[in-house]
Short mmCIF file of C-alpha atoms and ligand atoms in Angstrom, two decimals:
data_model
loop_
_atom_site.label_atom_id
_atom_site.label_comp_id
_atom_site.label_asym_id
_atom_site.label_seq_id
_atom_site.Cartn_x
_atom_site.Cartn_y
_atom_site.Cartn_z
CA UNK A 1 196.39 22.30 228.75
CA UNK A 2 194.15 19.25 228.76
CA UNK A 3 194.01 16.72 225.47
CA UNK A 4 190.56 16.28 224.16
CA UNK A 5 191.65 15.33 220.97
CA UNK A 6 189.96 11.49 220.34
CA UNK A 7 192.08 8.51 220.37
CA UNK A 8 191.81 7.19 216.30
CA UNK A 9 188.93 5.22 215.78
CA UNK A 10 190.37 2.70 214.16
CA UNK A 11 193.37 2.25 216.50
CA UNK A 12 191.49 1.04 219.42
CA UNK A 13 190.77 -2.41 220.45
CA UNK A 14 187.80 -4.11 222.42
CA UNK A 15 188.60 -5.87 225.28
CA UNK A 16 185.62 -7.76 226.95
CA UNK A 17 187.02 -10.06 229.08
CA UNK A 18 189.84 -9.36 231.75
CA UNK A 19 192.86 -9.79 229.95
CA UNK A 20 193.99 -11.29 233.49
CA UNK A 21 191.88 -14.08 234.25
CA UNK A 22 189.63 -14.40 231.09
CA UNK A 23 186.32 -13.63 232.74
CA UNK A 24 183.92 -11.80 231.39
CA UNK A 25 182.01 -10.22 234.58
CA UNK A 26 183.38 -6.76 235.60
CA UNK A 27 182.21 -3.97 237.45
CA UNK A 28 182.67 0.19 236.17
CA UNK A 29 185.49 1.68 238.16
CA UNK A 30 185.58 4.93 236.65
CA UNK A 31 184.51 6.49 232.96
CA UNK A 32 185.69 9.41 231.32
CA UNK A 33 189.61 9.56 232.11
CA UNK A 34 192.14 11.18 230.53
CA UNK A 35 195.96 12.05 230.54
CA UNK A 36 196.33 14.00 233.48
CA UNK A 37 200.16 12.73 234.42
CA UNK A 38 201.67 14.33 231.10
CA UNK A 39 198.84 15.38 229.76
CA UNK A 40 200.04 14.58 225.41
CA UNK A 41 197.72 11.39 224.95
CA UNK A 42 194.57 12.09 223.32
CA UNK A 43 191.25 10.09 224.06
CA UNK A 44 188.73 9.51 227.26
CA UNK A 45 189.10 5.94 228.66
CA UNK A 46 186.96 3.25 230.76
CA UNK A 47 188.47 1.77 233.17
CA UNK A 48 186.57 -2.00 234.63
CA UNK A 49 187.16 -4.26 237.77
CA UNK A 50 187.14 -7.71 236.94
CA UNK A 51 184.59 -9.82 239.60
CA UNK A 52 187.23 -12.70 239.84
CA UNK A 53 190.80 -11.92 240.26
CA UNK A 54 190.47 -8.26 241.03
CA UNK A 55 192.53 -6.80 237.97
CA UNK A 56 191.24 -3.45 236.68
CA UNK A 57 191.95 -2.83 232.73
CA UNK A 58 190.96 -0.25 230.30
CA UNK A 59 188.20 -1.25 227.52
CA UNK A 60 188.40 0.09 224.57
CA UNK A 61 191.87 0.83 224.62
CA UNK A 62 194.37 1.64 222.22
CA UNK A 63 196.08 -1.15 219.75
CA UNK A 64 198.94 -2.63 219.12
CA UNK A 65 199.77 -0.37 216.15
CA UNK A 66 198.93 3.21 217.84
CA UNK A 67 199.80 2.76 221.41
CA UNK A 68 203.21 4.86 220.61
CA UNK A 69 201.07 7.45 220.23
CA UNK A 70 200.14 7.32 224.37
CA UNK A 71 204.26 7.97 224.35
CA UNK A 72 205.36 10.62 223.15
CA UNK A 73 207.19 13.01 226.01
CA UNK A 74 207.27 9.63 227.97
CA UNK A 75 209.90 10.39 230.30
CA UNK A 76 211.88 7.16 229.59
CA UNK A 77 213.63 9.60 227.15
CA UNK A 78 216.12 11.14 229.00
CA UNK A 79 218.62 9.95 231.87
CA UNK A 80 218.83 10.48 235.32
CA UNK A 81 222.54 10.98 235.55
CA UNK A 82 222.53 14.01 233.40
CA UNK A 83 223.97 17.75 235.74
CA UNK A 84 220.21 19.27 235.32
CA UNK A 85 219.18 15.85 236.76
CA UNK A 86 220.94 16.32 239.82
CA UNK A 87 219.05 17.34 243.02
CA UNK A 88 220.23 21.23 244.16
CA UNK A 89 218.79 20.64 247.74
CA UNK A 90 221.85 20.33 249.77
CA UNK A 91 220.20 17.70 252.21
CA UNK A 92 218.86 15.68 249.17
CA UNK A 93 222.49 15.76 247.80
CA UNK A 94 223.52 14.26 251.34
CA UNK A 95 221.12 11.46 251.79
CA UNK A 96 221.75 10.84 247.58
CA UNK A 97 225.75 10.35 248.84
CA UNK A 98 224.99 8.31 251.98
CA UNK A 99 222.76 5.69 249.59
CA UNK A 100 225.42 5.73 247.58
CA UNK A 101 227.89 4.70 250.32
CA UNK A 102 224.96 2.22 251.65
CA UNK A 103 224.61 0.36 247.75
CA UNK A 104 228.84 0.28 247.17
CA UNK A 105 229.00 -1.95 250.20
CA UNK A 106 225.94 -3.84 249.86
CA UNK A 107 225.84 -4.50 245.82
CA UNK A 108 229.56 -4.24 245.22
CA UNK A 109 229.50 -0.86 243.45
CA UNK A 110 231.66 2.34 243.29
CA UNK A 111 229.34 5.18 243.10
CA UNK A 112 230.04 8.75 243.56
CA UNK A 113 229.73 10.63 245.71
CA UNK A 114 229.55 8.67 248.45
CA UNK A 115 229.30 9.55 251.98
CA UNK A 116 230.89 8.51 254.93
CA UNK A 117 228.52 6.46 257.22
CA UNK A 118 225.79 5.68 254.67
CA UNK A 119 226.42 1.82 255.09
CA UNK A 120 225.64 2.19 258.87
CA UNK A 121 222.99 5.40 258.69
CA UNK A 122 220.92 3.77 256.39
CA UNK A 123 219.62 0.75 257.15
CA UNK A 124 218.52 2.37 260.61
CA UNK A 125 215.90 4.04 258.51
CA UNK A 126 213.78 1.35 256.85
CA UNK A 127 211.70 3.91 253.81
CA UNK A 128 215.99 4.76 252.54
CA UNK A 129 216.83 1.05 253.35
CA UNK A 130 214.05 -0.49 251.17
CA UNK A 131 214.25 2.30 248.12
CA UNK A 132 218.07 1.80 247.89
CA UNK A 133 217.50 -2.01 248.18
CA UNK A 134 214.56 -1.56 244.84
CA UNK A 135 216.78 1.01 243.26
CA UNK A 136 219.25 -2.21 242.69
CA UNK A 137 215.76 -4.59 242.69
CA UNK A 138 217.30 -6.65 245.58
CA UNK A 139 220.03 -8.01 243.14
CA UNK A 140 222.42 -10.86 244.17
CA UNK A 141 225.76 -10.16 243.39
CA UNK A 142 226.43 -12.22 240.01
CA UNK A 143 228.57 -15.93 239.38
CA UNK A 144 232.57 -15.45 238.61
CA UNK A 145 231.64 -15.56 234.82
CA UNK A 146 228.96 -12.92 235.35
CA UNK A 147 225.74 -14.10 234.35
CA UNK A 148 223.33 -13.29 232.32
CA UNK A 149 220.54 -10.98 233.19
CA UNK A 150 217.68 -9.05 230.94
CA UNK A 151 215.58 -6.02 231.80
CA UNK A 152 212.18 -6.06 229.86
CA UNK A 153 210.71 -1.98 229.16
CA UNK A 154 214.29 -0.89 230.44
CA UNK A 155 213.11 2.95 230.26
CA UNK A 156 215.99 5.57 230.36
CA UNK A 157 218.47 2.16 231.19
CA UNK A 158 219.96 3.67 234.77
CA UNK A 159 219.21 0.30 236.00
CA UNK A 160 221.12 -1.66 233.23
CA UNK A 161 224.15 0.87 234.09
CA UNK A 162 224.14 0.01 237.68
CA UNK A 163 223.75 -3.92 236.89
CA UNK A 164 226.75 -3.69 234.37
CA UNK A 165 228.65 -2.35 236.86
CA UNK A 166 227.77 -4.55 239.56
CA UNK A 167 229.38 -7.70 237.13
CA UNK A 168 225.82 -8.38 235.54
CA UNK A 169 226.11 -9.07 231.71
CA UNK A 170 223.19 -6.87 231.25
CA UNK A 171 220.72 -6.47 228.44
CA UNK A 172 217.72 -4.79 227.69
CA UNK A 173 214.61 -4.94 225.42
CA UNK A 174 211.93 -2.13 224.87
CA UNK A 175 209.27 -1.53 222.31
CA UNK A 176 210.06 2.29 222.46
CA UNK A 177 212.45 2.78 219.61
CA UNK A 178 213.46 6.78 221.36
CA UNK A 179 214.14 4.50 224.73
CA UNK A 180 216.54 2.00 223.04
CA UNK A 181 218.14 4.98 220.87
CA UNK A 182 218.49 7.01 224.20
CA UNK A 183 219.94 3.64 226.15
CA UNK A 184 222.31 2.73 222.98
CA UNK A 185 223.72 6.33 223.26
CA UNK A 186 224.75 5.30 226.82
CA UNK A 187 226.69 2.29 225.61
CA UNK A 188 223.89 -0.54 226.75
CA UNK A 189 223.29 -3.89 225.56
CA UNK A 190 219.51 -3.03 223.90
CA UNK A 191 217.80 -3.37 221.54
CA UNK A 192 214.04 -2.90 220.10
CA UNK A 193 212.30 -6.16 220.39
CA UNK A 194 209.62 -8.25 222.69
CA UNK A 195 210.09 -11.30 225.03
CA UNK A 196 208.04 -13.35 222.43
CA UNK A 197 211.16 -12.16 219.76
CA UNK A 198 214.04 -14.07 222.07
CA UNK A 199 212.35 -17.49 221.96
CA UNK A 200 215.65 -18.56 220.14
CA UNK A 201 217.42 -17.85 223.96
CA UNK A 202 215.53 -20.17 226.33
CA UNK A 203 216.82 -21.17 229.60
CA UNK A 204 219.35 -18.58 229.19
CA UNK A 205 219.05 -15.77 231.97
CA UNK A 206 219.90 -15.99 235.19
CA UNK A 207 217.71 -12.85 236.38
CA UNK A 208 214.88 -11.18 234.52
CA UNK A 209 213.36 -8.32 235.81
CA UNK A 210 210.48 -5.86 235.03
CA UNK A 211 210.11 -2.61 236.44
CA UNK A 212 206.79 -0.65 235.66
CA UNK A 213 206.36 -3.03 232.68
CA UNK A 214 203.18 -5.29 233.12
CA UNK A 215 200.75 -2.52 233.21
CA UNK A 216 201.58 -1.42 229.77
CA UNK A 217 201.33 -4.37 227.78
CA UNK A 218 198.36 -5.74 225.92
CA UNK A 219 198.93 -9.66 227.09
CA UNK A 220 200.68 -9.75 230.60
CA UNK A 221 199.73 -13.74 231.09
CA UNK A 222 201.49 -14.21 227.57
CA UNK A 223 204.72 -12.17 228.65
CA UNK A 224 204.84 -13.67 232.01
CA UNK A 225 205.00 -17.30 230.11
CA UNK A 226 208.20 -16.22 228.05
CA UNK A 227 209.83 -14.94 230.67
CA UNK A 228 209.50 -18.15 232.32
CA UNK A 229 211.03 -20.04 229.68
CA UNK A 230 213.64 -17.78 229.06
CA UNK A 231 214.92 -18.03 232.37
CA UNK A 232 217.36 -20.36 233.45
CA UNK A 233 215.95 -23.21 236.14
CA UNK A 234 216.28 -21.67 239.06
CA UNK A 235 216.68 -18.39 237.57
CA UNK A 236 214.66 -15.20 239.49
CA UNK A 237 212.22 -12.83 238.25
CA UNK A 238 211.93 -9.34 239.85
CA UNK A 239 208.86 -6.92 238.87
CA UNK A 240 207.32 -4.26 240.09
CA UNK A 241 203.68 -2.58 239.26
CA UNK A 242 201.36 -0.13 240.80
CA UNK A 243 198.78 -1.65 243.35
CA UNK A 244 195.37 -0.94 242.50
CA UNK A 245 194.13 -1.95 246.65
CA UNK A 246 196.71 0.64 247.68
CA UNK A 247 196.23 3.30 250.28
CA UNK A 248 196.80 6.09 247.07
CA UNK A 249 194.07 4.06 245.03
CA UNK A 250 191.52 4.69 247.53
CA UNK A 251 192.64 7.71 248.82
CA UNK A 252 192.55 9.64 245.36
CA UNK A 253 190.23 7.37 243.78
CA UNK A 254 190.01 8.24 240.18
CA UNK A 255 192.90 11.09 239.96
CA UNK A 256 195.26 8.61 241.33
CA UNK A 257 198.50 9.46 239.47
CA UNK A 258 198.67 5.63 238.29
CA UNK A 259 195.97 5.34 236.43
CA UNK A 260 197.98 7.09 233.68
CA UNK A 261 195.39 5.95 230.74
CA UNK A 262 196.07 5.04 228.53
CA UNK A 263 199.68 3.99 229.16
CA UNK A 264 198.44 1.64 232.17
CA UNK A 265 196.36 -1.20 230.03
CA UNK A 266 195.80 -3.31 233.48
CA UNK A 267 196.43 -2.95 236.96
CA UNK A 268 196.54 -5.30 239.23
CA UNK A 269 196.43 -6.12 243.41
CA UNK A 270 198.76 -8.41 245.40
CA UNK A 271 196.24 -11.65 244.92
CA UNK A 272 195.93 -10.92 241.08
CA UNK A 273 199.61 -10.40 240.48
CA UNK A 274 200.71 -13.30 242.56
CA UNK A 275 198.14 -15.56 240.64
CA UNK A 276 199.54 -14.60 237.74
CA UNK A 277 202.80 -15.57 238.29
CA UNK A 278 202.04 -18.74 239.93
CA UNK A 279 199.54 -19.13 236.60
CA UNK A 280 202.79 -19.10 234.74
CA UNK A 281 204.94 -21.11 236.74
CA UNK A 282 206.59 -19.58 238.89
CA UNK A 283 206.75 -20.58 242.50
CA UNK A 284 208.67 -19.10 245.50
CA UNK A 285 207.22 -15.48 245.56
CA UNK A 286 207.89 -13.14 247.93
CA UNK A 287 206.97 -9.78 248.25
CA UNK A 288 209.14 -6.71 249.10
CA UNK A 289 208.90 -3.53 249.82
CA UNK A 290 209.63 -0.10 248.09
CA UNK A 291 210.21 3.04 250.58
CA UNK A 292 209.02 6.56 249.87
CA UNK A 293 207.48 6.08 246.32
CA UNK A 294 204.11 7.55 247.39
CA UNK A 295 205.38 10.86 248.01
CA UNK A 296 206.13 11.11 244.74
CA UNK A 297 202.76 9.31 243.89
CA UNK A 298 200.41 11.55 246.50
CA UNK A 299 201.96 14.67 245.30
CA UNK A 300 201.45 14.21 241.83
CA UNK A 301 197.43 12.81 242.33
CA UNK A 302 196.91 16.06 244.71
CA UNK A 303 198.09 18.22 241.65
CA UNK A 304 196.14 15.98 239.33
CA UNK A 305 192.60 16.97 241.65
CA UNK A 306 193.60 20.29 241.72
CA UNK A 307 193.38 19.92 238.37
CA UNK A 308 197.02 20.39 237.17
CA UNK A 309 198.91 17.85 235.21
CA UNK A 310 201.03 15.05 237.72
CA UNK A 311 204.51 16.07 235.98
CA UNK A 312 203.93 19.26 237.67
CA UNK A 313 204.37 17.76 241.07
CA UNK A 314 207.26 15.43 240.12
CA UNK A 315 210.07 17.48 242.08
CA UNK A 316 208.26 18.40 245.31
CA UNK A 317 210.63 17.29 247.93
CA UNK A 318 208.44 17.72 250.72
CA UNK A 319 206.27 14.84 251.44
CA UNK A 320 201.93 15.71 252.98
CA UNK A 321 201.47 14.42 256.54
CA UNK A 322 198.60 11.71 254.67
CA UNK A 323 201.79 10.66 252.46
CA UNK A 324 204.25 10.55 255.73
CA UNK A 325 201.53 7.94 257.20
CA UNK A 326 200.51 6.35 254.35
CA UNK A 327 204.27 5.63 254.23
CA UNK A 328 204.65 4.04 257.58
CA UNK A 329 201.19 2.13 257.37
CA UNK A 330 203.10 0.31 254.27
CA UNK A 331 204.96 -1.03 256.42
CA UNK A 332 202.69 -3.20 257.83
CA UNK A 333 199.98 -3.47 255.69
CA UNK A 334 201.66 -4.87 252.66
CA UNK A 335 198.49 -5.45 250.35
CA UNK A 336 197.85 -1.57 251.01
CA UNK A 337 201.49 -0.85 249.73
CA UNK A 338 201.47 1.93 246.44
CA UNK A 339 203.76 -0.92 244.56
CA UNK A 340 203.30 -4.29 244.78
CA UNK A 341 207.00 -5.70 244.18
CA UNK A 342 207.66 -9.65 243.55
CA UNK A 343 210.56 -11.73 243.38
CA UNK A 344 209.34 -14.56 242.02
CA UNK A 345 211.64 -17.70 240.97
CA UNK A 346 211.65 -20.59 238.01
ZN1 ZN B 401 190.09 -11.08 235.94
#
């Protein structure tokens, strides 16, 4: 059933200039949203288009001290390598094995099961090639000594587990206290704490990255500015975020699955991100691309107009025809793409 339930008075925030750029000229984008992707945060949200760099962001939105409350049922909570977890469709299970086979030779790992051919199979097929390649965020393999490399909002920590075993001295930080007790339980390096809390470890990381991260947090200029001086000269920063000028975005307009108010504070496009980062220092970006996330993305905004909530599209295998073109316009049209991806370095 749909929340109604009002977001606490007193735990909301204005925000009347872009928390981007600083400007205070916007435009409405949409009024009235709710929860629709898990459907357990209370509260109607505003959602405005700054004039200037582009960047959408909710105002009023929720503070500092209630946003856990947007959280609960978050799906960071449990892990991916669990038996319920595992698909049941037999071809699924074969393309899962032939990725596998694909990321052991690529990344150095030792993932079961793998099968034979996957390193040759698929990289002929560039939507497996490029999700394999994000699954591992385009790592490099890491020095003798193994260096250092921290994952900011690590969710359910899969990717921590598959950069530990690549050589990575992996940590973690998360303001979700269930997501570090659910990644501890899984033997990670985590803990509950903020970029701002490590400026004691500057110039110490070799890789940062941020999947899915940005869009939740209250200051993203601020964070991008620590992770800059927490990396090492030199040192790379990997993120990922939903792209507000994607095909999805216009295609599904306001029941476009990443929305997700109140969880998603801002969201940005490929010229705001990239500003951003170049705002903070950071030179040498480069975007990449993520295959096949918009099925996942159109299936779940399609159940969101039909007026179901988006968790109740997560498992549909098969992808729409719009998705299937959508997917291959991507391709070329990378400021259309569902995710904008980065690497950006110090
Ligand atoms: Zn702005």
């Amino acid at each position: 059933m749909q929340t109604l339930k009002p977001w606490p008075v007193d735990g909301l925030e204005s925000v009347p200039n872009c928390p981007v750029c600083g400007n205070g000229r916007r435009e409405l984008l949409y009024n009235d949203l709710t929860d629709r992707v898990f459907n357990v945060a209370p509260g109607q949200w505003t959602l405005y288009r700054c004039t200037q760099c582009e960047s959408a962001y909710l105002d009023p939105r929720p503070n500092q001290t209630t946003i856990g409350l947007a959280y609960e049922n978050y799906y960071t909570h449990t892990a991916e390598d669990t038996p319920e977890a595992q698909p049941k469709n037999l071809l699924v299970r074969q393309l899962h094995a032939w990725v596998n086979d694909y990321i052991n030779v690529r990344y150095g790992l030792a993932r079961k099961p793998a099968g034979f051919g996957g390193r040759w199979l698929v990289p002929l097929v560039p939507s497996f090639k490029a999700k394999a390649d994000t699954k591992l965020r385009h790592l490099p393999r890491p020095p003798q000594d193994g260096g250092r490399l921290l994952d900011v909002g690590f969710g359910n920590g899969g990717f921590l587990k598959l950069a530990s075993e690549m050589g990575w001295h992996a940590e973690g930080i998360d303001f979700d206290p269930k997501a570090v007790a659910v990644a501890k339980a899984r033997g990670l390096n985590v803990r509950c704490a903020s970029a701002a809390d490590l400026s004691d470890q500057n110039e110490q990381f070799d890789i940062i990255t941020l999947s899915h991260v940005i869009e939740h947090v209250h200051d993203p200029i601020t964070l991008l500015k620590d992770l800059y001086r927490l990396l090492k000269p030199g040192g790379i920063l990997w993120l990922e975020t939903p792209n507000l000028d994607s095909l999805g975005a216009k295609r599904f307009g306001r029941n476009w699955m990443a929305l997700d108010p109140p969880r998603h504070l801002v969201l940005f496009n490929t010229d705001s991100l990239r500003n951003s980062l170049a705002q903070a220092g950071f030179g040498q970006i480069s975007p990449h691309w993520n295959g096949m996330v918009l099925f996942s993305i159109y299936a779940q905004s399609a159940a969101i107009a039909r007026g179901q909530c988006g968790q109740d599209a997560v498992h549909q295998v098969t992808p729409s025809f719009a998705a299937i073109l959508a997917e291959l316009r991507g391709i070329v049209q990378p400021k259309k793409r569902e995710y904008i991806t980065f690497i950006a370095r110090k």
